[in-house]
Amino acid sequence: GRAATAIDAISTSPVNDIPPLMGHGGDDYCVNAPLHAWTIERSARSLGRRIAAKGRARSWTRSKELTTLVRITVEDRNQHGRPTSVRLVDRRGTEAVLSTGDFFFAANFTGPGAGGEPSHALWSGWADGISRRGRIKLNGHGFGHGVGLCQYGAEAMGSSGKSWATILEWYYPGVELHNAW
């Protein structure tokens, strides 16, 4: 696990631009979580159609033109190594770059033009993949946006004897803990 920053994963709002929401370096304790790493397979055509439909609904310039996907690669990463955007390439060579959050929502989109429910929902936008014979194998990580506390990681830290204060300080660097009573 690599931490996301709230600026990258949620929004650029100033409320997200504070040290405790900037994540932490190094591997997280959640590496033993059930969805730390996962692989799913979907129709490359259906995934491209779903992302294009979301692109049309949101007026995303390039993604609304996508057809059958052939490749999804990490485009950019944050200071902790977690992907912040992915590059999508279709069979015609059309390319679109989406934030991992937008990719997550587009890959799971069920609105007009999407073709119904996805055969298998993505668990996070941290994924890449290559298409073979009409199927795209997506290799992903995590279950969510990656900001803040991982419940599996907090459990692992607690089981190893870490205090609740140490756990909070790990997941929210720079946080100041005070008694409220």
PDB file of N, CA and C in Angstrom, residues 7 12-18:
ATOM      1  N   ILE A   7      -5.551  15.867  -1.757  1.00  0.00           N
ATOM      2  CA  ILE A   7      -5.569  16.772  -2.916  1.00  0.00           C
ATOM      3  C   ILE A   7      -5.711  15.968  -4.205  1.00  0.00           C
ATOM      4  N   THR A  12      -9.091  19.406  -4.913  1.00  0.00           N
ATOM      5  CA  THR A  12      -8.073  20.415  -4.658  1.00  0.00           C
ATOM      6  C   THR A  12      -8.555  21.484  -3.677  1.00  0.00           C
ATOM      7  N   SER A  13      -9.683  21.247  -3.029  1.00  0.00           N
ATOM      8  CA  SER A  13     -10.212  22.186  -2.038  1.00  0.00           C
ATOM      9  C   SER A  13      -9.167  22.445  -0.954  1.00  0.00           C
ATOM     10  N   PRO A  14      -9.062  23.664  -0.487  1.00  0.00           N
ATOM     11  CA  PRO A  14      -8.102  23.979   0.582  1.00  0.00           C
ATOM     12  C   PRO A  14      -8.294  23.144   1.849  1.00  0.00           C
ATOM     13  N   VAL A  15      -9.498  22.636   2.110  1.00  0.00           N
ATOM     14  CA  VAL A  15      -9.699  21.811   3.302  1.00  0.00           C
ATOM     15  C   VAL A  15      -8.907  20.515   3.212  1.00  0.00           C
ATOM     16  N   ASN A  16      -8.538  20.096   2.005  1.00  0.00           N
ATOM     17  CA  ASN A  16      -7.752  18.875   1.822  1.00  0.00           C
ATOM     18  C   ASN A  16      -6.249  19.125   1.817  1.00  0.00           C
ATOM     19  N   ASP A  17      -5.857  20.378   1.841  1.00  0.00           N
ATOM     20  CA  ASP A  17      -4.437  20.741   1.740  1.00  0.00           C
ATOM     21  C   ASP A  17      -3.839  20.986   3.127  1.00  0.00           C
ATOM     22  N   ILE A  18      -3.864  19.930   3.947  1.00  0.00           N
ATOM     23  CA  ILE A  18      -3.296  20.017   5.293  1.00  0.00           C
ATOM     24  C   ILE A  18      -2.403  18.803   5.516  1.00  0.00           C
TER      25      ILE A  18
END
